[in-house]
Short mmCIF file of C-alpha atoms in Angstrom, two decimals:
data_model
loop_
_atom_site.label_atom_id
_atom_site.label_comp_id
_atom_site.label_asym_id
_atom_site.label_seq_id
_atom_site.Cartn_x
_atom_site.Cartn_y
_atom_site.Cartn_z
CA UNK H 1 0.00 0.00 0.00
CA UNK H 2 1.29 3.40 -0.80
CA UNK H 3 -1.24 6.06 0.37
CA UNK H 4 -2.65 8.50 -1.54
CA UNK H 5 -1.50 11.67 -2.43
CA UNK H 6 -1.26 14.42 0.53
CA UNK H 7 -0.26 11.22 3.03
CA UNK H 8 2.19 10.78 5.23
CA UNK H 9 3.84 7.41 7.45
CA UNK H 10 3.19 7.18 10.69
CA UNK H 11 4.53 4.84 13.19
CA UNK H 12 2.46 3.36 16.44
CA UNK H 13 6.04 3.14 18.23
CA UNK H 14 6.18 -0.69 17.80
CA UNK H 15 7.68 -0.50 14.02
CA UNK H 16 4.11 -0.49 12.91
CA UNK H 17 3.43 2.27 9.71
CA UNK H 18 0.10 3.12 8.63
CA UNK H 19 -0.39 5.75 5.89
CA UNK H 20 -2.36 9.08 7.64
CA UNK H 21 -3.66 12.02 6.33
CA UNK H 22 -1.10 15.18 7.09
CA UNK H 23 -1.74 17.42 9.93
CA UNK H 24 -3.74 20.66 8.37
CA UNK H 25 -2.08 23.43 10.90
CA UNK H 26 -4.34 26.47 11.54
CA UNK H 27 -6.85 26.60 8.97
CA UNK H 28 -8.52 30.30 10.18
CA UNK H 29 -6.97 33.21 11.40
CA UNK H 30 -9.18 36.42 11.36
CA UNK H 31 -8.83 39.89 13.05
CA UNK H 32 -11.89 42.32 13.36
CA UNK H 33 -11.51 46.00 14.46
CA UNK H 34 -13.90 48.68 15.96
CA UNK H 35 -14.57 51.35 13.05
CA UNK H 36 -14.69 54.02 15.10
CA UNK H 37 -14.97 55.85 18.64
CA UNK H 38 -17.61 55.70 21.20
CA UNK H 39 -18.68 57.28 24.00
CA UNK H 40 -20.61 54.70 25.91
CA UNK H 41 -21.89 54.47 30.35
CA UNK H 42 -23.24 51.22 31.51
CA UNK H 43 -22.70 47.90 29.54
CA UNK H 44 -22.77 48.57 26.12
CA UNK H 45 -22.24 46.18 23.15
CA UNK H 46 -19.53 47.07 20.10
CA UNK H 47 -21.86 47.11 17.42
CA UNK H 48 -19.42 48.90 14.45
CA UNK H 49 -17.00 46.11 13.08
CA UNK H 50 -14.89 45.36 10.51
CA UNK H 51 -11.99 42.81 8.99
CA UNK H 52 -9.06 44.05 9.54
CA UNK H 53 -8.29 44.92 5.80
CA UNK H 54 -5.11 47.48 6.25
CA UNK H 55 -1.83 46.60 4.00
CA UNK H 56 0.39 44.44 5.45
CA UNK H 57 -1.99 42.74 7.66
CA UNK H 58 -3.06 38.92 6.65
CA UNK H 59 -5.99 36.58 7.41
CA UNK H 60 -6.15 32.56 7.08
CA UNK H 61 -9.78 31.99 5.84
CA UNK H 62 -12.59 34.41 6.07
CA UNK H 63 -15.10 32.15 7.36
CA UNK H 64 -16.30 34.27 10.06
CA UNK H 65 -18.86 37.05 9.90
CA UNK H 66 -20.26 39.96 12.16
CA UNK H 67 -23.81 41.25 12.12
CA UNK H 68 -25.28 43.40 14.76
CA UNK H 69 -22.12 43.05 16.93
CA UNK H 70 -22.57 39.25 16.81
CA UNK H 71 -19.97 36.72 15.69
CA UNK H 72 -20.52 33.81 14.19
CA UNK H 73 -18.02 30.69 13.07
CA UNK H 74 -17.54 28.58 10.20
CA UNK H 75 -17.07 25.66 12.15
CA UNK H 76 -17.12 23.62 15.09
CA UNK H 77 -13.46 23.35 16.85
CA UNK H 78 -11.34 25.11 19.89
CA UNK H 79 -11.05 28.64 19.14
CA UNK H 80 -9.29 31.20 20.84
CA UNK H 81 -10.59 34.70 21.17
CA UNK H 82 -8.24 37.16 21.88
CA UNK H 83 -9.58 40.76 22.28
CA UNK H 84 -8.34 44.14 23.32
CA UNK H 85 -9.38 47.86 24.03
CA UNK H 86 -8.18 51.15 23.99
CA UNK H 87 -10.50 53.87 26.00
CA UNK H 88 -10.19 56.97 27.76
CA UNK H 89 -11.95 58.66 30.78
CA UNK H 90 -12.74 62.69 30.61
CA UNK H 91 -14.77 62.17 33.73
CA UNK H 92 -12.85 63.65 36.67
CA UNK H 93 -12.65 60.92 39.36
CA UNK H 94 -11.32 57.40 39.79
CA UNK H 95 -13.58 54.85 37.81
CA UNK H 96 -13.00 51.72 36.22
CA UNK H 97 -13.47 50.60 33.03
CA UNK H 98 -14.86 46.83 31.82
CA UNK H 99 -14.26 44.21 28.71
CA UNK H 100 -16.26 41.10 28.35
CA UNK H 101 -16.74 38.61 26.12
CA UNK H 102 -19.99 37.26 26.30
CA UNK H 103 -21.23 33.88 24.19
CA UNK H 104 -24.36 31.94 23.32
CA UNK H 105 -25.51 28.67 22.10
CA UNK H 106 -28.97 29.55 21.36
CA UNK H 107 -28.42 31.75 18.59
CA UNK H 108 -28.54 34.94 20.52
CA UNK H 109 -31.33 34.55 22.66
CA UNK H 110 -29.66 34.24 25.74
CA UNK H 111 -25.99 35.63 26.58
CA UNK H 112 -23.17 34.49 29.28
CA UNK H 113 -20.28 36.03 30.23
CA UNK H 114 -17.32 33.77 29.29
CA UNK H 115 -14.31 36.30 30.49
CA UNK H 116 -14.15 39.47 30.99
CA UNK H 117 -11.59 42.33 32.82
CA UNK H 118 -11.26 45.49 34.56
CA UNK H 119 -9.34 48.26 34.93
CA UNK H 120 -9.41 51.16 37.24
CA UNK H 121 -8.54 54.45 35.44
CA UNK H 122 -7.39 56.93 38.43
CA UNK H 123 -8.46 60.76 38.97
CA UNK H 124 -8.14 62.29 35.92
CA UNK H 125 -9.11 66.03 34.21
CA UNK H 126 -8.65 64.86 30.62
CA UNK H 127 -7.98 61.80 28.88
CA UNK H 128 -6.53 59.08 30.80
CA UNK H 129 -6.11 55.90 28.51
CA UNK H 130 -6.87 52.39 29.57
CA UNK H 131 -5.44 49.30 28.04
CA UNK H 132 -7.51 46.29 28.44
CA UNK H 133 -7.35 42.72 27.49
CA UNK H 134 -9.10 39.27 27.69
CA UNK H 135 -8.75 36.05 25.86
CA UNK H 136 -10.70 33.03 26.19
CA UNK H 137 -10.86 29.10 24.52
CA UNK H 138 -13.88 28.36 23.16
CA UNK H 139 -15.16 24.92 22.56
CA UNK H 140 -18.01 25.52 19.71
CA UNK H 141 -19.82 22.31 19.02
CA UNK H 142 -22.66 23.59 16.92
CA UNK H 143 -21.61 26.43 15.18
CA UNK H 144 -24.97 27.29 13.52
CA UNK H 145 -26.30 28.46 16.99
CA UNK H 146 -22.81 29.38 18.49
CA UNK H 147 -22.28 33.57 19.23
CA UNK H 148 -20.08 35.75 20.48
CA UNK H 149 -20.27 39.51 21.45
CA UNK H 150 -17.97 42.21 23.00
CA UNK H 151 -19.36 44.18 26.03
CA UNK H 152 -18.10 47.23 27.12
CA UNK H 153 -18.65 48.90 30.52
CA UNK H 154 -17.90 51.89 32.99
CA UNK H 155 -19.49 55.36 33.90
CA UNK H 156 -20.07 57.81 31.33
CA UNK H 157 -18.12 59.75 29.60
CA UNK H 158 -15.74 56.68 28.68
CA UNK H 159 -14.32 57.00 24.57
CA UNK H 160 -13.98 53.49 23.09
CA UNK H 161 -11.59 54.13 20.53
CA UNK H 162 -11.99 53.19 16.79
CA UNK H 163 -10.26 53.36 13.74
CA UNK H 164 -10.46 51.81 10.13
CA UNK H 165 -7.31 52.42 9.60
CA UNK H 166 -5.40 50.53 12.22
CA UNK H 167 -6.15 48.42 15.11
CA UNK H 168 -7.15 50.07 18.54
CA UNK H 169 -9.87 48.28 19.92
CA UNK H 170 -10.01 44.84 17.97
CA UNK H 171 -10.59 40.90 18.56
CA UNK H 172 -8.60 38.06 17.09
CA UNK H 173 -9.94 34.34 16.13
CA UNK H 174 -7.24 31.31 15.41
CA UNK H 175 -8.67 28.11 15.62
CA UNK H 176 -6.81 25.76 17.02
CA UNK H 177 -8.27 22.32 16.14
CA UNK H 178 -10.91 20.53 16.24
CA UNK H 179 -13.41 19.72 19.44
#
């Protein structure tokens, strides 16, 4: 027997070879970015996304797609979520500022938080940036139902940067196998 084309040999440790398909690697890679800034209070959900698309950046795949601030996948698998956030406080006194990642598996009807972080932005007259960031394996099993959505929280008068022209607030996707 000599495979087909694409295989490779594989031994069981015992001088036993058996012909295997090869490992695939990553087979999606995606980064979205928030198009623009925000001023937001409470929890509030990043509705304005895009692919990254800027020269020089790259993409494996473009099986996922955004609407209404909700993700969906391609496929079942482990992903990993990265996300981060850029904002700034014009509010005076101490607060803190919040990034979530919520998920569902009921299509959007009901929403839990799967990680999320804080930061607290001290006294401030003007413009006090926070850096925040949260990343989070996700085991999606039925990926017509699966969702995921970025929450954003603090008092008011927090800006939740956004550019289309480079990455400030943004979210990464890499699956990593399969589940």
């Amino acid at each position: 027997n000599n495979g087909t084309a694409g295989q490779i040999l594989q031994t069981d440790g015992n001088g036993n070879l058996t012909w295997v398909d090869k490992p695939t690697g990553i087979t999606a890679a995606e980064q979205w970015r928030k198009l623009a800034a925000e001023t937001a209070s409470g929890d509030t959900d990043i509705l304005d996304w895009e692919r990254v698309d800027t020269t020089g950046q790259g993409s494996i795949g473009t099986g996922i797609s955004e609407s209404g601030g909700a993700f969906t996948f391609p496929s079942t698998g482990i992903w990993l979520a990265q996300c981060w956030c850029v904002c700034y406080y014009d509010g005076g006194a101490q607060n803190s500022a919040q990034l979530e990642v919520q998920v569902s598996t009921d299509s959007g009807s009901n929403w839990t938080r799967q990680a999320m972080c804080y930061d607290s932005i001290p006294d401030a007259t003007s413009n006090t940036n926070s850096h925040l960031y949260v990343d989070t394996m996700l085991d999606i099993t039925n990926a017509s139902t699966f969702r995921l959505k970025i929450t954003v929280g603090g008092a008011s008068n927090f800006v939740w940067r956004g550019n289309s022209g480079h990455n400030q607030n943004g979210i990464t996707f890499i699956r990593l196998g399969d589940t």
